[in-house]
Amino acid sequence: MDKICKASHEPYRGAERPAHFFQWPGIYFESRFTGNEVRMEGYDDVEALYNVFIDGKHRGRGTRPNMTFLLDHDGEHIIRLEVATELQAARLRLNGFAVPSSRHVLPAPQPRARQIEFIGDSWTVGYGNTSSKQECTQEQVQRSTDTSQAFGPITAKHFDADYQINAYSGRGAVRNYDGISPGEPLPALYPYILFDKQTLYEDDSWKPHLIVVGLGGNDFSTPVKPGEKWPSEDALAADFEASYVLFLKELRRRNPGAFLLVMNYDGPKVAPHLDAVVAAMKAGGEARIDSLTMGDFALTGCHWHLDLNDHRRISTQLNTWIEAHPDLWSYK
């Protein structure tokens, strides 16, 4: 955020005040201020879980964006808001952070030197990762999903990198879970700011050094059903490999300096097709691409998804891979 949106205690009235609308998971906002008081202000029709950090310390967790924080001392501070909940059917709005007067407003924090982007499905989202049980209602899924504790943000924070989580539970590379929402796999949503697909995302400042892609589990999660576009599993596999390659080529076009890392963590049903995708990219002359095989997960999160320990294990593997490729930070 370029600045704290308003310097006032007065609540926002109507739509005349600036606002930030968002829907992709893992969104976070940071601002700087001076003094000993700050307030988050927004308006939502739906509940979402928020984590608030001030000067790197966790200061609050709530389901509405309107919270006031009184600090122990005056001085310069950084406030950070992390959205934990995955939003599919609704968008949220943050009006900004409010302070008592304009003299308390400081320039926004500078972007971090490193950038990592994570693209994927429910595993990348962190679906149900804080749950203590595998059988969950939809409400329990919403309340136990914390993207900030998924492997992507954990890894990015380890390297002090800014990050994007461009993921959507249930979506695949060409086919979604059980064939739902035909024609709208993750790559069809990826170019847009919101899921209504009205506004393309464009940001010249976003030039990730590393793009981690984890798709494929949903494509082959259930057998192809009558009426779907693929007459057989072989046809689905062929479309998956060809479309995945096209998506990676589009990512390369948009991000000429990024290293592409394909996550292969779904076992024998998907692994051969992901191996074929990476091999096809390399055969086509792509040198800055690799794959990382993962497995042996406990899957005690909601609906047999990754739990917190699983996410930490993946993050550790990613950390090891990144540390073995220090040159990736040299590209932009």
Short mmCIF file of N, CA and C in Angstrom, two decimals, residues 1-65:
data_model
loop_
_atom_site.label_atom_id
_atom_site.label_comp_id
_atom_site.label_asym_id
_atom_site.label_seq_id
_atom_site.Cartn_x
_atom_site.Cartn_y
_atom_site.Cartn_z
N MET A 1 0.85 -1.19 0.00
CA MET A 1 0.00 0.00 0.00
C MET A 1 0.89 1.24 0.00
N ASP A 2 0.59 2.21 -0.87
CA ASP A 2 1.42 3.39 -0.98
C ASP A 2 1.37 4.26 0.26
N LYS A 3 0.25 4.24 0.95
CA LYS A 3 0.11 5.04 2.17
C LYS A 3 -1.04 4.48 2.97
N ILE A 4 -1.12 4.88 4.21
CA ILE A 4 -2.30 4.54 5.00
C ILE A 4 -3.47 5.30 4.40
N CYS A 5 -4.56 4.61 4.16
CA CYS A 5 -5.62 5.19 3.34
C CYS A 5 -6.29 6.41 3.97
N LYS A 6 -6.38 6.45 5.28
CA LYS A 6 -7.05 7.58 5.90
C LYS A 6 -6.47 7.82 7.28
N ALA A 7 -6.32 9.08 7.63
CA ALA A 7 -5.84 9.43 8.96
C ALA A 7 -7.00 9.98 9.76
N SER A 8 -7.79 9.12 10.35
CA SER A 8 -8.97 9.55 11.09
C SER A 8 -9.53 8.38 11.86
N HIS A 9 -10.22 8.69 12.96
CA HIS A 9 -10.93 7.65 13.70
C HIS A 9 -12.32 7.40 13.12
N GLU A 10 -12.80 8.30 12.27
CA GLU A 10 -14.17 8.19 11.78
C GLU A 10 -14.31 6.98 10.87
N PRO A 11 -15.43 6.27 11.00
CA PRO A 11 -15.64 5.10 10.15
C PRO A 11 -15.84 5.51 8.70
N TYR A 12 -15.55 4.59 7.80
CA TYR A 12 -15.77 4.86 6.39
C TYR A 12 -17.27 4.87 6.10
N ARG A 13 -17.68 5.79 5.25
CA ARG A 13 -19.10 5.89 4.89
C ARG A 13 -19.23 5.80 3.38
N GLY A 14 -19.89 4.75 2.91
CA GLY A 14 -20.11 4.61 1.48
C GLY A 14 -18.88 4.19 0.72
N ALA A 15 -18.93 4.37 -0.59
CA ALA A 15 -17.86 3.88 -1.46
C ALA A 15 -16.92 4.98 -1.92
N GLU A 16 -17.04 6.18 -1.33
CA GLU A 16 -16.20 7.26 -1.80
C GLU A 16 -14.77 7.15 -1.32
N ARG A 17 -14.53 6.36 -0.29
CA ARG A 17 -13.19 6.20 0.24
C ARG A 17 -12.43 5.12 -0.54
N PRO A 18 -11.12 5.19 -0.59
CA PRO A 18 -10.35 4.17 -1.33
C PRO A 18 -10.53 2.80 -0.71
N ALA A 19 -10.45 1.78 -1.54
CA ALA A 19 -10.63 0.41 -1.05
C ALA A 19 -9.79 -0.53 -1.88
N HIS A 20 -9.44 -1.65 -1.26
CA HIS A 20 -8.68 -2.71 -1.93
C HIS A 20 -9.54 -3.97 -1.92
N PHE A 21 -9.96 -4.42 -3.10
CA PHE A 21 -10.75 -5.64 -3.20
C PHE A 21 -9.82 -6.81 -3.52
N PHE A 22 -10.10 -7.95 -2.93
CA PHE A 22 -9.22 -9.09 -3.14
C PHE A 22 -9.98 -10.39 -2.99
N GLN A 23 -9.43 -11.46 -3.58
CA GLN A 23 -10.11 -12.75 -3.56
C GLN A 23 -9.13 -13.92 -3.55
N TRP A 24 -7.98 -13.80 -4.20
CA TRP A 24 -7.00 -14.88 -4.17
C TRP A 24 -6.50 -15.10 -2.74
N PRO A 25 -6.14 -16.31 -2.39
CA PRO A 25 -5.70 -16.58 -1.01
C PRO A 25 -4.32 -16.02 -0.72
N GLY A 26 -4.01 -15.92 0.57
CA GLY A 26 -2.67 -15.52 0.98
C GLY A 26 -2.39 -14.04 0.82
N ILE A 27 -3.41 -13.21 0.61
CA ILE A 27 -3.22 -11.78 0.46
C ILE A 27 -2.70 -11.18 1.77
N TYR A 28 -1.80 -10.23 1.66
CA TYR A 28 -1.35 -9.51 2.85
C TYR A 28 -1.13 -8.04 2.52
N PHE A 29 -1.28 -7.19 3.53
CA PHE A 29 -1.10 -5.75 3.40
C PHE A 29 -0.14 -5.27 4.49
N GLU A 30 0.70 -4.31 4.14
CA GLU A 30 1.63 -3.74 5.11
C GLU A 30 1.62 -2.22 5.00
N SER A 31 1.67 -1.54 6.13
CA SER A 31 1.80 -0.09 6.16
C SER A 31 2.65 0.32 7.36
N ARG A 32 3.17 1.56 7.29
CA ARG A 32 3.99 2.11 8.37
C ARG A 32 3.29 3.33 8.97
N PHE A 33 3.50 3.48 10.25
CA PHE A 33 2.91 4.62 10.95
C PHE A 33 3.75 4.94 12.16
N THR A 34 3.48 6.08 12.76
CA THR A 34 4.14 6.45 14.00
C THR A 34 3.07 6.74 15.05
N GLY A 35 3.44 6.62 16.30
CA GLY A 35 2.47 6.80 17.38
C GLY A 35 2.23 5.50 18.13
N ASN A 36 1.10 5.43 18.80
CA ASN A 36 0.81 4.23 19.58
C ASN A 36 -0.61 3.70 19.34
N GLU A 37 -1.21 4.08 18.19
CA GLU A 37 -2.57 3.62 17.92
C GLU A 37 -2.76 3.46 16.42
N VAL A 38 -3.41 2.36 16.04
CA VAL A 38 -3.72 2.11 14.63
C VAL A 38 -4.97 1.26 14.56
N ARG A 39 -5.73 1.46 13.48
CA ARG A 39 -6.96 0.72 13.31
C ARG A 39 -7.05 0.19 11.88
N MET A 40 -7.49 -1.07 11.76
CA MET A 40 -7.83 -1.64 10.46
C MET A 40 -9.28 -1.31 10.16
N GLU A 41 -9.57 -0.93 8.92
CA GLU A 41 -10.95 -0.61 8.57
C GLU A 41 -11.32 -1.25 7.25
N GLY A 42 -12.46 -1.92 7.25
CA GLY A 42 -12.94 -2.55 6.04
C GLY A 42 -14.40 -2.89 6.19
N TYR A 43 -14.93 -3.52 5.17
CA TYR A 43 -16.32 -3.94 5.21
C TYR A 43 -16.46 -5.24 4.46
N ASP A 44 -17.03 -6.25 5.09
CA ASP A 44 -17.22 -7.55 4.46
C ASP A 44 -18.64 -8.05 4.69
N ASP A 45 -19.19 -8.71 3.68
CA ASP A 45 -20.47 -9.39 3.85
C ASP A 45 -20.28 -10.80 4.36
N VAL A 46 -19.06 -11.30 4.30
CA VAL A 46 -18.78 -12.66 4.76
C VAL A 46 -17.66 -12.61 5.79
N GLU A 47 -17.64 -13.61 6.63
CA GLU A 47 -16.57 -13.69 7.62
C GLU A 47 -15.32 -14.30 6.99
N ALA A 48 -14.21 -13.79 7.41
CA ALA A 48 -12.92 -14.35 7.00
C ALA A 48 -11.97 -14.20 8.17
N LEU A 49 -11.01 -15.08 8.26
CA LEU A 49 -10.04 -15.03 9.35
C LEU A 49 -8.87 -14.13 8.97
N TYR A 50 -8.49 -13.24 9.88
CA TYR A 50 -7.39 -12.32 9.67
C TYR A 50 -6.37 -12.49 10.79
N ASN A 51 -5.09 -12.41 10.43
CA ASN A 51 -4.02 -12.33 11.42
C ASN A 51 -3.35 -10.97 11.29
N VAL A 52 -3.10 -10.32 12.42
CA VAL A 52 -2.49 -9.00 12.42
C VAL A 52 -1.16 -9.06 13.16
N PHE A 53 -0.13 -8.50 12.54
CA PHE A 53 1.20 -8.43 13.13
C PHE A 53 1.62 -6.97 13.20
N ILE A 54 2.21 -6.57 14.30
CA ILE A 54 2.77 -5.24 14.44
C ILE A 54 4.23 -5.41 14.87
N ASP A 55 5.11 -4.85 14.06
CA ASP A 55 6.55 -4.97 14.30
C ASP A 55 6.98 -6.44 14.40
N GLY A 56 6.35 -7.28 13.58
CA GLY A 56 6.72 -8.68 13.51
C GLY A 56 6.10 -9.57 14.56
N LYS A 57 5.34 -9.00 15.49
CA LYS A 57 4.72 -9.79 16.56
C LYS A 57 3.23 -9.95 16.32
N HIS A 58 2.73 -11.16 16.51
CA HIS A 58 1.31 -11.42 16.31
C HIS A 58 0.50 -10.68 17.38
N ARG A 59 -0.43 -9.82 16.92
CA ARG A 59 -1.19 -9.00 17.86
C ARG A 59 -2.67 -9.29 17.87
N GLY A 60 -3.17 -10.06 16.92
CA GLY A 60 -4.60 -10.32 16.93
C GLY A 60 -5.03 -11.24 15.81
N ARG A 61 -6.17 -11.87 16.04
CA ARG A 61 -6.80 -12.75 15.05
C ARG A 61 -8.29 -12.54 15.15
N GLY A 62 -8.93 -12.26 14.03
CA GLY A 62 -10.36 -11.99 14.07
C GLY A 62 -11.04 -12.38 12.78
N THR A 63 -12.37 -12.25 12.77
CA THR A 63 -13.16 -12.62 11.61
C THR A 63 -13.70 -11.40 10.87
N ARG A 64 -13.45 -10.21 11.37
CA ARG A 64 -13.83 -8.98 10.70
C ARG A 64 -12.62 -8.06 10.64
N PRO A 65 -12.52 -7.23 9.59
CA PRO A 65 -11.31 -6.42 9.46
C PRO A 65 -11.27 -5.19 10.35
#
